[in-house]
């Protein structure tokens, strides 16, 4: 009976060590996912920056710039409209994005407040680095 208990304790110790290693790996994955999320946000912002002018360029499709006989650039009146509308649409897109992401919608939409979630005193990077060092 004592031998069974010793074997069970050793197996439990091995399982606990494996669980600790898995937990450290999951923390690293969480940190990397957060970095990847940041990259995706950057791509979305750049898309918002260029999307309005690309859309307008396809609508205007006519020549907006040409060169005179001396090789100097000449713009048409359409180019001024293109710039004005593209800048306005870009500012509108960014304004909507800022309002959608930065305003506390939960507080604005729901009168009652939820209990704030407990915050950890350490960042994911700190926890992951210390878990790997101790394992």
C-alpha positions as protocol buffer text, in pm:
chain_id: "A"
residue {
  index: 1
  type: UNK
  ca { x: 0 y: 0 z: 0 }
}
residue {
  index: 2
  type: UNK
  ca { x: 283 y: 239 z: 83 }
}
residue {
  index: 3
  type: UNK
  ca { x: 446 y: 172 z: -253 }
}
residue {
  index: 4
  type: UNK
  ca { x: 122 y: 262 z: -433 }
}
residue {
  index: 5
  type: UNK
  ca { x: 104 y: 590 z: -242 }
}
residue {
  index: 6
  type: UNK
  ca { x: 466 y: 672 z: -331 }
}
residue {
  index: 7
  type: UNK
  ca { x: 403 y: 595 z: -699 }
}
residue {
  index: 8
  type: UNK
  ca { x: 86 y: 805 z: -691 }
}
residue {
  index: 9
  type: UNK
  ca { x: 275 y: 1095 z: -530 }
}
residue {
  index: 10
  type: UNK
  ca { x: 551 y: 1073 z: -794 }
}
residue {
  index: 11
  type: UNK
  ca { x: 295 y: 1064 z: -1075 }
}
residue {
  index: 12
  type: UNK
  ca { x: 117 y: 1365 z: -924 }
}
residue {
  index: 13
  type: UNK
  ca { x: 449 y: 1549 z: -900 }
}
residue {
  index: 14
  type: UNK
  ca { x: 525 y: 1477 z: -1268 }
}
residue {
  index: 15
  type: UNK
  ca { x: 175 y: 1589 z: -1368 }
}
residue {
  index: 16
  type: UNK
  ca { x: 210 y: 1910 z: -1165 }
}
residue {
  index: 17
  type: UNK
  ca { x: 544 y: 1987 z: -1329 }
}
residue {
  index: 18
  type: UNK
  ca { x: 396 y: 1927 z: -1676 }
}
residue {
  index: 19
  type: UNK
  ca { x: 100 y: 2149 z: -1591 }
}
residue {
  index: 20
  type: UNK
  ca { x: 336 y: 2424 z: -1476 }
}
residue {
  index: 21
  type: UNK
  ca { x: 529 y: 2402 z: -1804 }
}
residue {
  index: 22
  type: UNK
  ca { x: 204 y: 2409 z: -2003 }
}
residue {
  index: 23
  type: UNK
  ca { x: 94 y: 2714 z: -1807 }
}
residue {
  index: 24
  type: UNK
  ca { x: 420 y: 2895 z: -1887 }
}
residue {
  index: 25
  type: UNK
  ca { x: 380 y: 2813 z: -2256 }
}
residue {
  index: 26
  type: UNK
  ca { x: 20 y: 2941 z: -2250 }
}
residue {
  index: 27
  type: UNK
  ca { x: 139 y: 3267 z: -2095 }
}
residue {
  index: 28
  type: UNK
  ca { x: 395 y: 3307 z: -2372 }
}
residue {
  index: 29
  type: UNK
  ca { x: 126 y: 3238 z: -2631 }
}
residue {
  index: 30
  type: UNK
  ca { x: -93 y: 3505 z: -2469 }
}
residue {
  index: 31
  type: UNK
  ca { x: 189 y: 3760 z: -2491 }
}
residue {
  index: 32
  type: UNK
  ca { x: 255 y: 3675 z: -2857 }
}
residue {
  index: 33
  type: UNK
  ca { x: -117 y: 3694 z: -2935 }
}
residue {
  index: 34
  type: UNK
  ca { x: -128 y: 4042 z: -2787 }
}
residue {
  index: 35
  type: UNK
  ca { x: 165 y: 4146 z: -3007 }
}
residue {
  index: 36
  type: UNK
  ca { x: -8 y: 3997 z: -3311 }
}
residue {
  index: 37
  type: UNK
  ca { x: -324 y: 4185 z: -3222 }
}
residue {
  index: 38
  type: UNK
  ca { x: -124 y: 4507 z: -3217 }
}
residue {
  index: 39
  type: UNK
  ca { x: 10 y: 4432 z: -3565 }
}
residue {
  index: 40
  type: UNK
  ca { x: -341 y: 4368 z: -3695 }
}
residue {
  index: 41
  type: UNK
  ca { x: -452 y: 4701 z: -3552 }
}
residue {
  index: 42
  type: UNK
  ca { x: -169 y: 4875 z: -3738 }
}
residue {
  index: 43
  type: UNK
  ca { x: -272 y: 4710 z: -4065 }
}
residue {
  index: 44
  type: UNK
  ca { x: -633 y: 4819 z: -4010 }
}
residue {
  index: 45
  type: UNK
  ca { x: -527 y: 5178 z: -3943 }
}
residue {
  index: 46
  type: UNK
  ca { x: -317 y: 5188 z: -4259 }
}
residue {
  index: 47
  type: UNK
  ca { x: -612 y: 5048 z: -4452 }
}
residue {
  index: 48
  type: UNK
  ca { x: -832 y: 5327 z: -4318 }
}
residue {
  index: 49
  type: UNK
  ca { x: -570 y: 5578 z: -4422 }
}
residue {
  index: 50
  type: UNK
  ca { x: -555 y: 5470 z: -4787 }
}
residue {
  index: 51
  type: UNK
  ca { x: -907 y: 5332 z: -4848 }
}
residue {
  index: 52
  type: UNK
  ca { x: -1095 y: 5661 z: -4905 }
}
residue {
  index: 53
  type: UNK
  ca { x: -847 y: 5798 z: -5159 }
}
residue {
  index: 54
  type: UNK
  ca { x: -829 y: 5463 z: -5339 }
}
residue {
  index: 55
  type: UNK
  ca { x: -1208 y: 5451 z: -5362 }
}
residue {
  index: 56
  type: UNK
  ca { x: -1226 y: 5807 z: -5493 }
}
residue {
  index: 57
  type: UNK
  ca { x: -950 y: 5745 z: -5745 }
}
residue {
  index: 58
  type: UNK
  ca { x: -1159 y: 5468 z: -5896 }
}
residue {
  index: 59
  type: UNK
  ca { x: -1459 y: 5702 z: -5917 }
}
residue {
  index: 60
  type: UNK
  ca { x: -1273 y: 5993 z: -6070 }
}
residue {
  index: 61
  type: UNK
  ca { x: -1063 y: 5772 z: -6305 }
}
residue {
  index: 62
  type: UNK
  ca { x: -1007 y: 6060 z: -6544 }
}
residue {
  index: 63
  type: UNK
  ca { x: -680 y: 6242 z: -6589 }
}
residue {
  index: 64
  type: UNK
  ca { x: -637 y: 6487 z: -6303 }
}
residue {
  index: 65
  type: UNK
  ca { x: -278 y: 6576 z: -6374 }
}
residue {
  index: 66
  type: UNK
  ca { x: -101 y: 6638 z: -6699 }
}
residue {
  index: 67
  type: UNK
  ca { x: 207 y: 6819 z: -6821 }
}
residue {
  index: 68
  type: UNK
  ca { x: 225 y: 7124 z: -7042 }
}
residue {
  index: 69
  type: UNK
  ca { x: 460 y: 7170 z: -7336 }
}
residue {
  index: 70
  type: UNK
  ca { x: 741 y: 7283 z: -7105 }
}
residue {
  index: 71
  type: UNK
  ca { x: 713 y: 6971 z: -6888 }
}
residue {
  index: 72
  type: UNK
  ca { x: 551 y: 7138 z: -6587 }
}
residue {
  index: 73
  type: UNK
  ca { x: 271 y: 6959 z: -6404 }
}
residue {
  index: 74
  type: UNK
  ca { x: -77 y: 7098 z: -6458 }
}
residue {
  index: 75
  type: UNK
  ca { x: -372 y: 6993 z: -6242 }
}
residue {
  index: 76
  type: UNK
  ca { x: -737 y: 7007 z: -6335 }
}
residue {
  index: 77
  type: UNK
  ca { x: -1021 y: 7128 z: -6114 }
}
residue {
  index: 78
  type: UNK
  ca { x: -1110 y: 6765 z: -6048 }
}
residue {
  index: 79
  type: UNK
  ca { x: -781 y: 6718 z: -5863 }
}
residue {
  index: 80
  type: UNK
  ca { x: -883 y: 6980 z: -5607 }
}
residue {
  index: 81
  type: UNK
  ca { x: -1218 y: 6806 z: -5554 }
}
residue {
  index: 82
  type: UNK
  ca { x: -1043 y: 6472 z: -5523 }
}
residue {
  index: 83
  type: UNK
  ca { x: -807 y: 6603 z: -5254 }
}
residue {
  index: 84
  type: UNK
  ca { x: -1085 y: 6776 z: -5060 }
}
residue {
  index: 85
  type: UNK
  ca { x: -1315 y: 6473 z: -5061 }
}
residue {
  index: 86
  type: UNK
  ca { x: -1035 y: 6222 z: -4990 }
}
residue {
  index: 87
  type: UNK
  ca { x: -906 y: 6418 z: -4691 }
}
residue {
  index: 88
  type: UNK
  ca { x: -1261 y: 6468 z: -4560 }
}
residue {
  index: 89
  type: UNK
  ca { x: -1346 y: 6098 z: -4591 }
}
residue {
  index: 90
  type: UNK
  ca { x: -1018 y: 5995 z: -4429 }
}
residue {
  index: 91
  type: UNK
  ca { x: -1081 y: 6227 z: -4134 }
}
residue {
  index: 92
  type: UNK
  ca { x: -1437 y: 6094 z: -4108 }
}
residue {
  index: 93
  type: UNK
  ca { x: -1314 y: 5731 z: -4105 }
}
residue {
  index: 94
  type: UNK
  ca { x: -1058 y: 5804 z: -3835 }
}
residue {
  index: 95
  type: UNK
  ca { x: -1312 y: 5999 z: -3628 }
}
residue {
  index: 96
  type: UNK
  ca { x: -1560 y: 5712 z: -3639 }
}
residue {
  index: 97
  type: UNK
  ca { x: -1283 y: 5468 z: -3546 }
}
residue {
  index: 98
  type: UNK
  ca { x: -1170 y: 5682 z: -3251 }
}
residue {
  index: 99
  type: UNK
  ca { x: -1527 y: 5718 z: -3125 }
}
residue {
  index: 100
  type: UNK
  ca { x: -1592 y: 5345 z: -3168 }
}
residue {
  index: 101
  type: UNK
  ca { x: -1277 y: 5231 z: -2992 }
}
residue {
  index: 102
  type: UNK
  ca { x: -1201 y: 5490 z: -2727 }
}
residue {
  index: 103
  type: UNK
  ca { x: -1537 y: 5584 z: -2579 }
}
residue {
  index: 104
  type: UNK
  ca { x: -1654 y: 5377 z: -2282 }
}
residue {
  index: 105
  type: UNK
  ca { x: -1957 y: 5232 z: -2459 }
}
residue {
  index: 106
  type: UNK
  ca { x: -2045 y: 4996 z: -2177 }
}
residue {
  index: 107
  type: UNK
  ca { x: -2086 y: 5286 z: -1936 }
}
residue {
  index: 108
  type: UNK
  ca { x: -2282 y: 5489 z: -2191 }
}
residue {
  index: 109
  type: UNK
  ca { x: -2519 y: 5209 z: -2290 }
}
residue {
  index: 110
  type: UNK
  ca { x: -2575 y: 5043 z: -1953 }
}
residue {
  index: 111
  type: UNK
  ca { x: -2661 y: 5246 z: -1645 }
}
residue {
  index: 112
  type: UNK
  ca { x: -2555 y: 4993 z: -1387 }
}
residue {
  index: 113
  type: UNK
  ca { x: -2189 y: 4923 z: -1341 }
}
residue {
  index: 114
  type: UNK
  ca { x: -2038 y: 4583 z: -1313 }
}
residue {
  index: 115
  type: UNK
  ca { x: -1790 y: 4502 z: -1041 }
}
residue {
  index: 116
  type: UNK
  ca { x: -1443 y: 4578 z: -1172 }
}
residue {
  index: 117
  type: UNK
  ca { x: -1235 y: 4274 z: -1256 }
}
residue {
  index: 118
  type: UNK
  ca { x: -943 y: 4204 z: -1027 }
}
residue {
  index: 119
  type: UNK
  ca { x: -623 y: 4324 z: -1182 }
}
residue {
  index: 120
  type: UNK
  ca { x: -304 y: 4130 z: -1156 }
}
residue {
  index: 121
  type: UNK
  ca { x: -5 y: 4314 z: -1024 }
}
residue {
  index: 122
  type: UNK
  ca { x: 220 y: 4163 z: -1291 }
}
residue {
  index: 123
  type: UNK
  ca { x: 213 y: 4180 z: -1666 }
}
residue {
  index: 124
  type: UNK
  ca { x: 198 y: 3868 z: -1879 }
}
residue {
  index: 125
  type: UNK
  ca { x: 559 y: 3914 z: -1982 }
}
residue {
  index: 126
  type: UNK
  ca { x: 669 y: 3924 z: -1618 }
}
residue {
  index: 127
  type: UNK
  ca { x: 476 y: 3610 z: -1529 }
}
residue {
  index: 128
  type: UNK
  ca { x: 594 y: 3419 z: -1835 }
}
residue {
  index: 129
  type: UNK
  ca { x: 958 y: 3507 z: -1781 }
}
residue {
  index: 130
  type: UNK
  ca { x: 951 y: 3407 z: -1413 }
}
residue {
  index: 131
  type: UNK
  ca { x: 764 y: 3083 z: -1487 }
}
residue {
  index: 132
  type: UNK
  ca { x: 1027 y: 2975 z: -1735 }
}
residue {
  index: 133
  type: UNK
  ca { x: 1312 y: 3065 z: -1502 }
}
residue {
  index: 134
  type: UNK
  ca { x: 1169 y: 2868 z: -1209 }
}
residue {
  index: 135
  type: UNK
  ca { x: 1079 y: 2561 z: -1419 }
}
